PDB file of C-alpha atoms and ligand atoms in Angstrom:
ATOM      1  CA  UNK U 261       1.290  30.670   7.926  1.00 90.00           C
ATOM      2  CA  UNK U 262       0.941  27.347   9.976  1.00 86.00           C
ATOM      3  CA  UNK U 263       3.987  26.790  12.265  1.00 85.00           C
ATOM      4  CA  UNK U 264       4.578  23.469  12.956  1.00 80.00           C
ATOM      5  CA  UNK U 265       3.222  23.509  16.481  1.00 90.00           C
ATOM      6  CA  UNK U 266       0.538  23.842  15.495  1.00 95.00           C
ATOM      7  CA  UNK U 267       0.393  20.577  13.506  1.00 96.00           C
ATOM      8  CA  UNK U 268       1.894  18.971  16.808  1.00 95.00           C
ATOM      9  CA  UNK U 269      -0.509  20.785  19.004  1.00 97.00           C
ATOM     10  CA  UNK U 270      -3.313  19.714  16.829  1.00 97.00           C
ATOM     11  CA  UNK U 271      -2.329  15.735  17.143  1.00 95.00           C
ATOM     12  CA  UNK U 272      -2.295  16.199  21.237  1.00 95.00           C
ATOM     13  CA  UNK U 273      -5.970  18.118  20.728  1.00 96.00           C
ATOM     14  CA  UNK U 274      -7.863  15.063  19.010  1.00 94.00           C
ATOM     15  CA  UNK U 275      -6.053  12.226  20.624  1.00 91.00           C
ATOM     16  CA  UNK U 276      -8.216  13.941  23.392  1.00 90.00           C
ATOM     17  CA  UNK U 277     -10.992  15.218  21.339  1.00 90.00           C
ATOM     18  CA  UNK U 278     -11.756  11.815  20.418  1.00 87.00           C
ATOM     19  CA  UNK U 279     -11.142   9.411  23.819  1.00 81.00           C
ATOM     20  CA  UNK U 280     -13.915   7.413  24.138  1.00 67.00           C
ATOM     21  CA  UNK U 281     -15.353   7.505  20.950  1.00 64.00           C
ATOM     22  CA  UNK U 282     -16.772   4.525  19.002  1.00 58.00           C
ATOM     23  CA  UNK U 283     -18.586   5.907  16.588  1.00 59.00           C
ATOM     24  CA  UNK U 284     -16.059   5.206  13.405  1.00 58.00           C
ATOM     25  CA  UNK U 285     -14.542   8.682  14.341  1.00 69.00           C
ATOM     26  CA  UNK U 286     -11.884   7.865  16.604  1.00 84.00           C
ATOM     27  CA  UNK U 287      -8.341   9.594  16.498  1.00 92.00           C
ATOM     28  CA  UNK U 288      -7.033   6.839  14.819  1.00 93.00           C
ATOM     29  CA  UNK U 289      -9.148   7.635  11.913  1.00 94.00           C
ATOM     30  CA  UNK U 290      -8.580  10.966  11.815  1.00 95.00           C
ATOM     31  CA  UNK U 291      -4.174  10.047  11.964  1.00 96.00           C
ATOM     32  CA  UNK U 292      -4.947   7.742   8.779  1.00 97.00           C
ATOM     33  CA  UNK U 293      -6.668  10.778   7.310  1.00 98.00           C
ATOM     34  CA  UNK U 294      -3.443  12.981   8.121  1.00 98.00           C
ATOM     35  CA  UNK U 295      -1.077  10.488   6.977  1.00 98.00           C
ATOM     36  CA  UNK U 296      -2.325   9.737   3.977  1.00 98.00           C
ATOM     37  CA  UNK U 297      -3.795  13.774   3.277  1.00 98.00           C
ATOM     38  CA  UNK U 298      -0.008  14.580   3.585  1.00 98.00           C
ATOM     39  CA  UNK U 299       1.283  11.640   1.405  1.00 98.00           C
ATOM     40  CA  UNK U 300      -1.231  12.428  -1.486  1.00 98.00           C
ATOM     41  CA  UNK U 301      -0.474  16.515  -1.015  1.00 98.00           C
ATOM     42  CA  UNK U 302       3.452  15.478  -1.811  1.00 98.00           C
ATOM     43  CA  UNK U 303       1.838  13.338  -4.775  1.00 98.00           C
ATOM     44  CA  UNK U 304      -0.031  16.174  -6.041  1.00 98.00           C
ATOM     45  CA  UNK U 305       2.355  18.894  -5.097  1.00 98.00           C
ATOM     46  CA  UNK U 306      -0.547  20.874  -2.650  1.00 98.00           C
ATOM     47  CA  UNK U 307       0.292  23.326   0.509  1.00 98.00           C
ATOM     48  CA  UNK U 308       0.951  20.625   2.820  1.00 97.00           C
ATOM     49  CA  UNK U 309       0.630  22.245   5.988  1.00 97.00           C
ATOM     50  CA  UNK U 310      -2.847  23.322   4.663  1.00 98.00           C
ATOM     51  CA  UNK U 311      -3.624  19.537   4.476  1.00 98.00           C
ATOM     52  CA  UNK U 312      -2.259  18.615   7.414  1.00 98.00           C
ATOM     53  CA  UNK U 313      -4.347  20.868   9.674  1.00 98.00           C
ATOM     54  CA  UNK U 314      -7.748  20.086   7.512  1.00 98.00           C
ATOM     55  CA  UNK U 315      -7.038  16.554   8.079  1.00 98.00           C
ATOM     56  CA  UNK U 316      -6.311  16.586  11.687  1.00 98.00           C
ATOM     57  CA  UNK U 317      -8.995  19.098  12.580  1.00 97.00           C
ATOM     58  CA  UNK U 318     -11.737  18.029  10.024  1.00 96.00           C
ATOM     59  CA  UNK U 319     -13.879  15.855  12.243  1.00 94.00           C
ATOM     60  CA  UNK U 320     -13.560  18.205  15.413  1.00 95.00           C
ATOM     61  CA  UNK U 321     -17.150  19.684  14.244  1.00 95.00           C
ATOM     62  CA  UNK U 322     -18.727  16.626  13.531  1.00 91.00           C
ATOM     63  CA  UNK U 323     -22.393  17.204  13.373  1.00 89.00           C
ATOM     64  CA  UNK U 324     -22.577  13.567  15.617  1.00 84.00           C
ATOM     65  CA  UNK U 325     -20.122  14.694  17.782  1.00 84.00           C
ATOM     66  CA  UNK U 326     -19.857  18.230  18.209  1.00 90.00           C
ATOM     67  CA  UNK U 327     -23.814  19.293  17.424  1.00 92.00           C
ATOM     68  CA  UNK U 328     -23.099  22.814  18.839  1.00 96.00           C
ATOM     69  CA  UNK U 329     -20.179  23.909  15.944  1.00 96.00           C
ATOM     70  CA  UNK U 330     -20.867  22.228  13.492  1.00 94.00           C
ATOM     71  CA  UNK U 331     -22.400  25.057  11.459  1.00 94.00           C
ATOM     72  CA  UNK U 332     -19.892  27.514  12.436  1.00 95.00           C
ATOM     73  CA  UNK U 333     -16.842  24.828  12.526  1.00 96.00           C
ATOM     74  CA  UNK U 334     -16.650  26.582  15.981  1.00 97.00           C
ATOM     75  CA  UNK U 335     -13.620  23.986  17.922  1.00 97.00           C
ATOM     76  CA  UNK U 336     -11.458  24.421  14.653  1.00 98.00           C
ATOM     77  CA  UNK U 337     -11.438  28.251  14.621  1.00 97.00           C
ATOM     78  CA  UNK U 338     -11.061  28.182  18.276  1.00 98.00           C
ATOM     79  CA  UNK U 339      -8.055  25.959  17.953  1.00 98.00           C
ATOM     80  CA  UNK U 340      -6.696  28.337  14.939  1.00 98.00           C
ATOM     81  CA  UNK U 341      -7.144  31.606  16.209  1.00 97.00           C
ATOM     82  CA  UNK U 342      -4.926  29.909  19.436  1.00 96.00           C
ATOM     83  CA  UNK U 343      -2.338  28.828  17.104  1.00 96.00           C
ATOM     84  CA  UNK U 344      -2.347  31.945  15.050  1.00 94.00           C
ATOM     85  CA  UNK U 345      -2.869  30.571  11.814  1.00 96.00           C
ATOM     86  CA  UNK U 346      -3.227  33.411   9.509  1.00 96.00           C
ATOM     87  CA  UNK U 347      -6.531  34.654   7.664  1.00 97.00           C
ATOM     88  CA  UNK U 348      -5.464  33.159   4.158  1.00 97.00           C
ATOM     89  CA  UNK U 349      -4.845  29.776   5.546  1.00 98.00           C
ATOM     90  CA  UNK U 350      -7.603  29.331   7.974  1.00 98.00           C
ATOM     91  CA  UNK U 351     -10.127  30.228   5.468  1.00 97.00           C
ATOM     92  CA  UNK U 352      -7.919  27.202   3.256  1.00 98.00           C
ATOM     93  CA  UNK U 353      -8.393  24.825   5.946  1.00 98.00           C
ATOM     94  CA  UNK U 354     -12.195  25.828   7.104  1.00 97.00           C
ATOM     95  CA  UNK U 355     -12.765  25.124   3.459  1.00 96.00           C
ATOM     96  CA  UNK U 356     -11.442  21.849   3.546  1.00 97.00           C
ATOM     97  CA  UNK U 357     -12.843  20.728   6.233  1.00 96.00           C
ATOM     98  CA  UNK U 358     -16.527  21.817   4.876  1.00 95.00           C
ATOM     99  CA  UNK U 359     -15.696  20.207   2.006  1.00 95.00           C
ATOM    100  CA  UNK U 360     -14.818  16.667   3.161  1.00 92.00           C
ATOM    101  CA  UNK U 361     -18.203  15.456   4.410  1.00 77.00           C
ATOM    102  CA  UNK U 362     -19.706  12.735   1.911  1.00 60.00           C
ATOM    103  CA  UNK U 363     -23.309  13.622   3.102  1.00 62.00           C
ATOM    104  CA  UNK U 364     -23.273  16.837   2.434  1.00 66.00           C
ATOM    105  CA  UNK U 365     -20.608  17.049  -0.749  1.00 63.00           C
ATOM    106  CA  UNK U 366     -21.462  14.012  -2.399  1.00 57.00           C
ATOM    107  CA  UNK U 367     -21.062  15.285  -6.117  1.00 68.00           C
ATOM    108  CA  UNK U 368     -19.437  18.712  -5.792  1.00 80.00           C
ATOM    109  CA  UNK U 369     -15.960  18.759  -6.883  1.00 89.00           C
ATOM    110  CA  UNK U 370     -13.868  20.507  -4.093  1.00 93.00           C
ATOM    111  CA  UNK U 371     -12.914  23.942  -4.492  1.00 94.00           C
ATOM    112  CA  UNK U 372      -8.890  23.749  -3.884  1.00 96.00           C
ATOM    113  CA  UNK U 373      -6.645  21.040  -4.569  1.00 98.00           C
ATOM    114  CA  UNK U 374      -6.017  20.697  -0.778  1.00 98.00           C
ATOM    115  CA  UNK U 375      -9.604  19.629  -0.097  1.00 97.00           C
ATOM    116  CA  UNK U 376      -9.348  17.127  -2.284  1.00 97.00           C
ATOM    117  CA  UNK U 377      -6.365  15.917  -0.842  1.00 98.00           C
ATOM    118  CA  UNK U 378      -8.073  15.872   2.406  1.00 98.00           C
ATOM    119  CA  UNK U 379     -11.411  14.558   0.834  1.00 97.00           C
ATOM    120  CA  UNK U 380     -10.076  11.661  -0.814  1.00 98.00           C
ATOM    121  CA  UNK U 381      -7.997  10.617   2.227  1.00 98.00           C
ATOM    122  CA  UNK U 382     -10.941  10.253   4.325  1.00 97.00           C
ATOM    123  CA  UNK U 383     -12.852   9.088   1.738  1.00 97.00           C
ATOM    124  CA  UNK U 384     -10.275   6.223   1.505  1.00 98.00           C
ATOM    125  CA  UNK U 385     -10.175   5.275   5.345  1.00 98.00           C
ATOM    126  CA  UNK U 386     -13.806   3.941   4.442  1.00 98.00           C
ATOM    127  CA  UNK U 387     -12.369   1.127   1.852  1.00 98.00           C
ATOM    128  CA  UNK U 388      -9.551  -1.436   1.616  1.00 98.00           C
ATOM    129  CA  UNK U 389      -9.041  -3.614   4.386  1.00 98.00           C
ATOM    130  CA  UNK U 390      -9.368   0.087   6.991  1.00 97.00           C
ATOM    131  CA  UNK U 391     -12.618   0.276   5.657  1.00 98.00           C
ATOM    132  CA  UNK U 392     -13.743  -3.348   5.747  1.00 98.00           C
ATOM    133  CA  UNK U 393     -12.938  -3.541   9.281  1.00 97.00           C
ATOM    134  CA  UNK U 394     -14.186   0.346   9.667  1.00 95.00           C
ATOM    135  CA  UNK U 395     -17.768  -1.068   8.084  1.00 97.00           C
ATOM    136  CA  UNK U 396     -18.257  -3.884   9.978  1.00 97.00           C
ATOM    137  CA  UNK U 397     -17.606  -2.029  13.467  1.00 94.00           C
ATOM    138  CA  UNK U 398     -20.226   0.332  12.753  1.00 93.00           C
ATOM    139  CA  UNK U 399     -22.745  -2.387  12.262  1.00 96.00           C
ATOM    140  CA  UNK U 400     -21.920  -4.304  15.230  1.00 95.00           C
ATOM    141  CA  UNK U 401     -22.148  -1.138  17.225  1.00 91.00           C
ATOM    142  CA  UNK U 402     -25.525  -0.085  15.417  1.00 94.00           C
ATOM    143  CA  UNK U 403     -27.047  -3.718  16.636  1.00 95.00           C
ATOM    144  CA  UNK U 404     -27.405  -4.205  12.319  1.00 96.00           C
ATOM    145  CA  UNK U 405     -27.028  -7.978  10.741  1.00 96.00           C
ATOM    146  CA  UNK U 406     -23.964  -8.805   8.677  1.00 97.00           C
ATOM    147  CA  UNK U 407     -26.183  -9.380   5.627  1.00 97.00           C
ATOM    148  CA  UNK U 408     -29.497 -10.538   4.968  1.00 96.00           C
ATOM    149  CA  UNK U 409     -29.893 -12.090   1.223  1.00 93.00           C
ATOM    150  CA  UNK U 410     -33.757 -12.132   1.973  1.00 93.00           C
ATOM    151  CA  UNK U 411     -34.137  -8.434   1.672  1.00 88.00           C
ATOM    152  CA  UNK U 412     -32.339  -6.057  -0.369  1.00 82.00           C
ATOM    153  CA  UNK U 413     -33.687  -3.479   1.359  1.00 83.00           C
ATOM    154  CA  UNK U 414     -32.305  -4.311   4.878  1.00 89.00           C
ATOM    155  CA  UNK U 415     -29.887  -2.386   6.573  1.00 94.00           C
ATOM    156  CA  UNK U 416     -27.113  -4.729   7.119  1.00 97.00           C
ATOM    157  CA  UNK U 417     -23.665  -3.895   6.579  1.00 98.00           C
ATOM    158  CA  UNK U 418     -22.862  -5.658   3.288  1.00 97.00           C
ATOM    159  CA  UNK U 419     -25.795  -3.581   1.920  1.00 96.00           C
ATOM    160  CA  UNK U 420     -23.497  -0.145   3.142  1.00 97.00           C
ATOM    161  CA  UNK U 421     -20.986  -1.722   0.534  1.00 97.00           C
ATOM    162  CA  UNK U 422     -23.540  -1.215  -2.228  1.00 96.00           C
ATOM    163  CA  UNK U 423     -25.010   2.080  -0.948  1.00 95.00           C
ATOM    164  CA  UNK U 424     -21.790   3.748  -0.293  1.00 96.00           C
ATOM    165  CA  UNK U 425     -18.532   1.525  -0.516  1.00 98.00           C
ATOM    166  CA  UNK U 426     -18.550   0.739  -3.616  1.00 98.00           C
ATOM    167  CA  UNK U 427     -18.736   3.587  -4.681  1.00 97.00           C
ATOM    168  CA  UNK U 428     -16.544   5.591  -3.413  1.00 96.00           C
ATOM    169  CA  UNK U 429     -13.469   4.777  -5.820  1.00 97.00           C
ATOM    170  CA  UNK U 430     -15.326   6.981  -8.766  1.00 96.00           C
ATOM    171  CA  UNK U 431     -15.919   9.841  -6.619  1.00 95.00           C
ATOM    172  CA  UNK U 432     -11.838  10.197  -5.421  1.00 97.00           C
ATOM    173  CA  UNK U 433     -10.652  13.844  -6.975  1.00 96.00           C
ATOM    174  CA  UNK U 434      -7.009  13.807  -7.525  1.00 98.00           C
ATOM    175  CA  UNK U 435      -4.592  11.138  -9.191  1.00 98.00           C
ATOM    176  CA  UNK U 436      -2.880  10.050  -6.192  1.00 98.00           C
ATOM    177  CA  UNK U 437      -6.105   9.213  -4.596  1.00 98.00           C
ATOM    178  CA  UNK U 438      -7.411   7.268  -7.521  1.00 98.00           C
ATOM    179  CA  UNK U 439      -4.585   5.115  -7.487  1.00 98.00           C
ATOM    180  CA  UNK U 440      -4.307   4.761  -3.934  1.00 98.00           C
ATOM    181  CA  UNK U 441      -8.512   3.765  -4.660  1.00 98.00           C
ATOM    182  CA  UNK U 442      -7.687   1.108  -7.152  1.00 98.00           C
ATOM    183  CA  UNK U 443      -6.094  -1.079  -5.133  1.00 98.00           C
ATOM    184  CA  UNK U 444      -8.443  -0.770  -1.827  1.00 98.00           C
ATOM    185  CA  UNK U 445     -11.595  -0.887  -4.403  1.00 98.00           C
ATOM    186  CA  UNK U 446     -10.121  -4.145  -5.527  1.00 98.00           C
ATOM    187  CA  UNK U 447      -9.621  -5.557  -2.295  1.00 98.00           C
ATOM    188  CA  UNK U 448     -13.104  -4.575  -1.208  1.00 98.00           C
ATOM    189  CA  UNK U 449     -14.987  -6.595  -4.147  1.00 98.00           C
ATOM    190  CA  UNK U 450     -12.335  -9.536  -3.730  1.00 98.00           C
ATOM    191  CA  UNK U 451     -13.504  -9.476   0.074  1.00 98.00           C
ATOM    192  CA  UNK U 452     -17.451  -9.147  -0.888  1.00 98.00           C
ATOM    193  CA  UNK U 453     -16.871 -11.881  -3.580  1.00 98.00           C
ATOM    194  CA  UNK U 454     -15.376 -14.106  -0.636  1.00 98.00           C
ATOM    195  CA  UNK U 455     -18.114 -13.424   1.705  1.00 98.00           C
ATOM    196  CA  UNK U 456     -21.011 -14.169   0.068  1.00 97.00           C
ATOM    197  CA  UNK U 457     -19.501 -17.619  -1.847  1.00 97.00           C
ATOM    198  CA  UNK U 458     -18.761 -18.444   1.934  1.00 98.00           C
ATOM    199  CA  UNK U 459     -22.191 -16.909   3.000  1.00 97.00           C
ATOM    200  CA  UNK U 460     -23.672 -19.717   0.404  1.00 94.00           C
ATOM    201  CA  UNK U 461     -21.302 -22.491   1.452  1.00 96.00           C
ATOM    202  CA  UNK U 462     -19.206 -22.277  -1.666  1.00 94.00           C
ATOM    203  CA  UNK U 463     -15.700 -21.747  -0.342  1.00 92.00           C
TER     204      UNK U 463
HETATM  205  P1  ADP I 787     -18.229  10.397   7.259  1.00 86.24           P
HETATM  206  O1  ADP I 787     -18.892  11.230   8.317  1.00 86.24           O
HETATM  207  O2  ADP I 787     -16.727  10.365   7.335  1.00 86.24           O
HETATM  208  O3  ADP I 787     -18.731  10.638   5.864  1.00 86.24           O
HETATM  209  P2  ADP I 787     -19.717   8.195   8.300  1.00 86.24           P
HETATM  210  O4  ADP I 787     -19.973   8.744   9.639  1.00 86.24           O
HETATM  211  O5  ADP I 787     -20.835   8.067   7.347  1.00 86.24           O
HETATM  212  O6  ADP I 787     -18.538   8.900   7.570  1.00 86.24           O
HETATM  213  O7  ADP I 787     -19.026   6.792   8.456  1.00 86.24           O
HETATM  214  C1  ADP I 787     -17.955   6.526   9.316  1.00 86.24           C
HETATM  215  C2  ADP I 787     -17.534   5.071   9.083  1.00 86.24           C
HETATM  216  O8  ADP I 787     -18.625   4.204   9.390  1.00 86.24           O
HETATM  217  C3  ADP I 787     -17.161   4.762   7.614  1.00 86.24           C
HETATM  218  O9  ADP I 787     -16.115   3.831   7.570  1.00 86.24           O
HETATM  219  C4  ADP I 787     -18.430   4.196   7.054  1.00 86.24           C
HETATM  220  O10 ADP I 787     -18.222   3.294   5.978  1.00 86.24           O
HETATM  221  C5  ADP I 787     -19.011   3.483   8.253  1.00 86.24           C
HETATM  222  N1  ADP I 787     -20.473   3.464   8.155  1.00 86.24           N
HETATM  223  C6  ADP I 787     -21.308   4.523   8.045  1.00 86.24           C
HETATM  224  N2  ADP I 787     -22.593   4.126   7.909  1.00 86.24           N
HETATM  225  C7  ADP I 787     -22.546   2.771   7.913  1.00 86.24           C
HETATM  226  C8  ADP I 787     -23.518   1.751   7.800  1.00 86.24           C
HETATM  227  N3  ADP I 787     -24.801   2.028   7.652  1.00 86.24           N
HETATM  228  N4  ADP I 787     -23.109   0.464   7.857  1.00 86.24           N
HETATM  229  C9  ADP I 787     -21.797   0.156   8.002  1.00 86.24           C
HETATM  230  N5  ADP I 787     -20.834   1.069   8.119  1.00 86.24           N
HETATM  231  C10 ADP I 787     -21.188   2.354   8.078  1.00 86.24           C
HETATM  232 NI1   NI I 788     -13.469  11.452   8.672  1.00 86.24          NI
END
């Protein structure tokens, strides 16, 4: 069982978790990830406390951030075993939250329908207009170029569209997030397509 302070506890716990933070993983990122975790578990019909918790808690042992857990997903047991969340749905959660990272999941389908509720919601925060904006706040705090037609090889931050963006819409795991994917996939490639006629002085 997860009681529901525990979902309200775990809110309070990033928005401090995260202060400061400009690395793409703010809180605000991780409340998109909640919301829309939760609104795809009602699509899909998954535990939704189980998502809820996963979502909230699933960058808290962030290899960049949290170096020191994030083999052992150390903060988010911590924060469990204080809420007493019992064994069956910690070990749902912990699996969730392994689950999510693109790095290190890329291909494997996820193991529960609530990771892949959790999965494709963060996987969605990086596309649409979120992720447009997300993209190009990385670059600009990574010192990288906009674009650089020159070299294709460059790490600029249209080329993260082609190495990862773009992507991302074939890779979502459950309905909801697919169709939630269509329209954010569109509006990335409608935004690309706009950028680099303006880039060449077309629009
Ligand atoms: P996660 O850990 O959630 O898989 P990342 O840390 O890779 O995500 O990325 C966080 C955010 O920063 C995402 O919106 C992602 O698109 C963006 N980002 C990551 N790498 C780059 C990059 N090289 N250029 C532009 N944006 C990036
Ligand atoms: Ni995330």
């Amino acid at each position: 069982m997860i009681g529901r302070h525990a979902i309200e506890d775990a809110r309070v716990y990033v928005s401090g978790f995260f202060a400061g933070d400009a690395s793409g993983h703010d809180a605000w990122h991780t409340m998109r990830v909640h919301n829309l975790a939760v609104r795809l578990a009602r699509e899909e019909g998954a535990h939704e406390d189980v998502v809820a918790l996963a979502a909230l808690l699933h960058d808290v042992d962030d290899s960049k951030l949290s170096p020191n857990t994030a083999d052992d997903l150390g903060n988010a047991c911590a924060f469990m075993r204080q809420h007493e969340v019992t064994d069956d749905d910690t070990q749902a959660v912990l699996s969730a939250i392994r689950e999510v990272s693109f790095s290190k999941n890329g291909g494997a389908a996820p193991s529960s329908l609530e990771s892949a509720c959790v999965r494709d919601a963060d996987r969605l925060d990086a596309i649409g207009a979120i992720g447009v904006a997300r993209a190009f706040a990385y670059g600009g705090s990574h010192g990288r170029m906009l674009h650089d037609p020159t070299n294709a090889d460059a790490a600029t931050t249209i080329q993260h569209f082609y190495d990862k963006l773009l992507l991302l819409e074939d890779m979502m795991a459950t309905d909801a997030g697919r169709r939630v994917a269509q329209r954010r996939d569109a509006y990335l490639r409608g935004f690309l397509e706009e950028f680099l006629a303006e880039w060449d002085g077309e629009r």
